[in-house]
């Protein structure tokens, strides 16, 4: 099965994100889709148990997660301002975990400005019902097994440096204003 890159052109014109940066980021995402497809094809024709097969299998997680995390990232942004529904189950659960939406956001932003590259993800553990803000350093390492990513923020340099230089906090400010809370709530309910 070949994976097709999703089209996120509806984000062009998004406040706080230049079209040039977004187009560059879309191209990077498309590379993950291409590499996921190439690895899938190679694994079909490589002999299991060989060192080549092992390396393909190891690399697959990196490319797959790079593809999916970017889809979640672009998918949780919108050019329309969509605030969280204060009557929603998601809002109630955020208040339960952090005491308030403001305290959740403070924690999420603080993780976003930590030194290093990676992803900040608001996860929902369906088994316990708990929510977690998690730092993911690499695409394929550190994810919470069985937990669902609700909100994904890319903090690799490619997500902000061409527009913001080293001012990651300014990028995070723009990202927080671009969140499509309707999509996040939908992910929570699924």
CSV table of C-alpha atoms in Angstrom, one decimal:
chain,number,residue,atom,x,y,z
A,1,UNK,CA,0.0,0.0,0.0
A,2,UNK,CA,1.3,3.4,-0.9
A,3,UNK,CA,0.7,6.3,1.4
A,4,UNK,CA,-0.3,9.6,-0.1
A,5,UNK,CA,0.8,12.9,1.4
A,6,UNK,CA,-2.1,14.9,2.8
A,7,UNK,CA,-2.6,18.4,1.5
A,8,UNK,CA,-2.3,21.1,4.1
A,9,UNK,CA,-2.4,24.1,1.7
A,10,UNK,CA,-5.4,25.4,3.7
A,11,UNK,CA,-2.9,26.5,6.3
A,12,UNK,CA,-1.2,28.9,3.8
A,13,UNK,CA,-1.8,32.4,5.1
A,14,UNK,CA,-1.9,31.2,8.7
A,15,UNK,CA,-1.1,34.1,11.1
A,16,UNK,CA,2.4,33.7,12.5
A,17,UNK,CA,3.6,31.3,9.9
A,18,UNK,CA,5.0,32.5,6.6
A,19,UNK,CA,3.9,30.7,3.5
A,20,UNK,CA,7.6,30.0,2.6
A,21,UNK,CA,8.2,28.3,5.9
A,22,UNK,CA,4.9,26.3,5.7
A,23,UNK,CA,5.7,25.2,2.1
A,24,UNK,CA,9.2,24.1,3.2
A,25,UNK,CA,7.7,22.2,6.1
A,26,UNK,CA,5.2,20.5,3.8
A,27,UNK,CA,8.0,19.4,1.6
A,28,UNK,CA,9.8,17.9,4.6
A,29,UNK,CA,6.6,16.0,5.5
A,30,UNK,CA,6.3,14.7,2.0
A,31,UNK,CA,9.8,13.3,2.3
A,32,UNK,CA,8.6,11.3,5.3
A,33,UNK,CA,5.7,9.9,3.2
A,34,UNK,CA,8.1,9.1,0.3
A,35,UNK,CA,10.6,7.3,2.6
A,36,UNK,CA,7.8,5.4,4.4
A,37,UNK,CA,6.7,4.1,1.0
A,38,UNK,CA,10.3,3.2,-0.1
A,39,UNK,CA,11.0,1.3,3.1
A,40,UNK,CA,7.7,-0.5,2.9
A,41,UNK,CA,8.6,-1.6,-0.7
A,42,UNK,CA,12.1,-2.6,0.3
A,43,UNK,CA,10.9,-4.7,3.3
A,44,UNK,CA,8.7,-6.7,1.0
A,45,UNK,CA,11.7,-7.9,-1.1
A,46,UNK,CA,14.4,-8.1,1.7
A,47,UNK,CA,15.0,-11.5,3.4
A,48,UNK,CA,13.8,-11.4,7.0
A,49,UNK,CA,16.5,-12.1,9.6
A,50,UNK,CA,19.2,-10.4,7.6
A,51,UNK,CA,21.1,-7.3,8.8
A,52,UNK,CA,19.6,-5.3,5.9
A,53,UNK,CA,16.1,-6.3,7.0
A,54,UNK,CA,16.8,-5.3,10.6
A,55,UNK,CA,18.0,-1.9,9.5
A,56,UNK,CA,15.0,-1.3,7.3
A,57,UNK,CA,12.7,-2.3,10.2
A,58,UNK,CA,14.5,0.1,12.6
A,59,UNK,CA,14.4,3.0,10.1
A,60,UNK,CA,10.7,2.4,9.4
A,61,UNK,CA,9.6,3.7,12.8
A,62,UNK,CA,11.5,6.9,12.3
A,63,UNK,CA,10.0,7.6,8.9
A,64,UNK,CA,6.4,6.4,9.8
A,65,UNK,CA,6.3,8.5,13.0
A,66,UNK,CA,7.8,11.5,11.1
A,67,UNK,CA,4.9,11.2,8.6
A,68,UNK,CA,2.2,10.7,11.2
A,69,UNK,CA,3.4,13.3,13.7
A,70,UNK,CA,3.5,15.9,10.9
A,71,UNK,CA,-0.1,15.0,9.9
A,72,UNK,CA,-1.2,15.4,13.5
A,73,UNK,CA,0.7,18.7,13.8
A,74,UNK,CA,-0.6,20.3,10.6
A,75,UNK,CA,-4.0,18.7,11.3
A,76,UNK,CA,-4.4,20.4,14.7
A,77,UNK,CA,-3.9,23.9,13.3
A,78,UNK,CA,-6.4,26.2,11.6
A,79,UNK,CA,-6.5,29.7,10.2
A,80,UNK,CA,-9.7,30.2,12.1
A,81,UNK,CA,-9.6,31.0,15.8
A,82,UNK,CA,-11.2,28.0,17.5
A,83,UNK,CA,-11.2,28.2,21.3
A,84,UNK,CA,-11.6,25.3,23.5
A,85,UNK,CA,-15.2,24.5,24.4
A,86,UNK,CA,-15.4,25.1,28.2
A,87,UNK,CA,-18.3,22.6,28.4
A,88,UNK,CA,-16.3,19.8,26.7
A,89,UNK,CA,-15.0,16.7,28.4
A,90,UNK,CA,-11.5,17.6,27.2
A,91,UNK,CA,-11.7,20.9,29.0
A,92,UNK,CA,-13.0,19.3,32.2
A,93,UNK,CA,-10.2,16.7,32.1
A,94,UNK,CA,-7.5,19.4,31.6
A,95,UNK,CA,-8.9,21.2,34.6
A,96,UNK,CA,-8.9,18.0,36.6
A,97,UNK,CA,-5.2,17.2,35.7
A,98,UNK,CA,-3.7,20.7,35.9
A,99,UNK,CA,-6.2,22.8,37.9
A,100,UNK,CA,-7.0,25.1,35.0
A,101,UNK,CA,-6.5,25.5,31.2
A,102,UNK,CA,-3.9,28.3,32.0
A,103,UNK,CA,-1.8,25.9,34.2
A,104,UNK,CA,-1.9,23.2,31.4
A,105,UNK,CA,-0.8,25.8,28.9
A,106,UNK,CA,1.9,27.1,31.1
A,107,UNK,CA,3.3,23.5,31.4
A,108,UNK,CA,2.9,22.9,27.6
A,109,UNK,CA,4.7,26.1,26.7
A,110,UNK,CA,7.5,25.5,29.3
A,111,UNK,CA,8.2,22.1,27.7
A,112,UNK,CA,8.2,23.8,24.3
A,113,UNK,CA,11.0,26.2,25.2
A,114,UNK,CA,13.2,23.5,26.8
A,115,UNK,CA,16.6,23.1,25.1
A,116,UNK,CA,16.7,20.5,22.4
A,117,UNK,CA,14.7,19.3,19.4
A,118,UNK,CA,11.6,17.3,19.2
A,119,UNK,CA,7.8,17.3,19.8
A,120,UNK,CA,5.6,18.4,22.6
A,121,UNK,CA,2.5,16.2,22.8
A,122,UNK,CA,-0.6,16.3,24.9
A,123,UNK,CA,-1.4,12.6,25.3
A,124,UNK,CA,-4.6,10.9,26.6
A,125,UNK,CA,-4.1,7.5,28.2
A,126,UNK,CA,-7.5,5.9,27.6
A,127,UNK,CA,-6.8,3.1,30.2
A,128,UNK,CA,-6.4,5.5,33.1
A,129,UNK,CA,-8.2,8.5,31.7
A,130,UNK,CA,-5.2,10.7,32.5
A,131,UNK,CA,-3.7,13.5,30.3
A,132,UNK,CA,0.0,14.0,30.0
A,133,UNK,CA,2.2,16.7,28.4
A,134,UNK,CA,5.2,14.8,27.0
A,135,UNK,CA,8.5,15.8,25.4
A,136,UNK,CA,9.5,13.5,22.5
A,137,UNK,CA,13.1,13.9,21.5
A,138,UNK,CA,13.1,11.8,18.4
A,139,UNK,CA,10.2,10.6,16.3
A,140,UNK,CA,10.5,7.0,17.3
A,141,UNK,CA,11.5,7.3,21.0
A,142,UNK,CA,9.6,8.3,24.1
A,143,UNK,CA,6.0,7.9,23.1
A,144,UNK,CA,3.6,6.7,25.7
A,145,UNK,CA,2.5,3.2,24.7
A,146,UNK,CA,-1.3,2.9,24.3
A,147,UNK,CA,-1.8,6.7,24.7
A,148,UNK,CA,-3.4,8.8,22.0
A,149,UNK,CA,-1.7,12.0,20.9
A,150,UNK,CA,-4.3,14.8,21.1
A,151,UNK,CA,-2.2,18.0,20.4
A,152,UNK,CA,1.1,17.9,18.7
A,153,UNK,CA,3.6,20.8,18.5
A,154,UNK,CA,6.8,20.5,16.4
A,155,UNK,CA,9.8,22.0,18.1
A,156,UNK,CA,12.4,20.9,15.6
A,157,UNK,CA,14.2,24.0,14.2
A,158,UNK,CA,12.6,23.6,10.7
A,159,UNK,CA,9.2,24.4,12.3
A,160,UNK,CA,10.2,27.9,13.2
A,161,UNK,CA,13.7,29.1,12.6
A,162,UNK,CA,13.2,30.7,9.2
A,163,UNK,CA,10.4,32.9,10.6
A,164,UNK,CA,11.6,33.3,14.2
A,165,UNK,CA,15.3,32.6,14.3
A,166,UNK,CA,16.1,31.5,17.8
A,167,UNK,CA,13.0,33.0,19.3
A,168,UNK,CA,11.2,29.7,19.9
A,169,UNK,CA,8.8,31.3,22.4
A,170,UNK,CA,7.5,33.6,19.7
A,171,UNK,CA,6.8,30.6,17.5
A,172,UNK,CA,5.0,28.8,20.4
A,173,UNK,CA,2.9,31.9,20.8
A,174,UNK,CA,1.8,31.8,17.2
A,175,UNK,CA,1.2,28.0,17.4
A,176,UNK,CA,-1.0,28.3,20.5
A,177,UNK,CA,-3.2,30.9,18.6
A,178,UNK,CA,-3.5,28.5,15.6
A,179,UNK,CA,-4.8,25.4,17.6
A,180,UNK,CA,-8.0,24.0,16.2
A,181,UNK,CA,-9.5,22.9,19.6
A,182,UNK,CA,-12.4,21.3,17.7
A,183,UNK,CA,-10.0,18.8,16.2
A,184,UNK,CA,-8.3,18.2,19.6
A,185,UNK,CA,-11.7,17.6,21.3
A,186,UNK,CA,-12.6,15.1,18.5
A,187,UNK,CA,-9.3,13.2,19.0
A,188,UNK,CA,-10.1,13.1,22.7
A,189,UNK,CA,-13.5,11.6,22.1
A,190,UNK,CA,-12.3,9.0,19.6
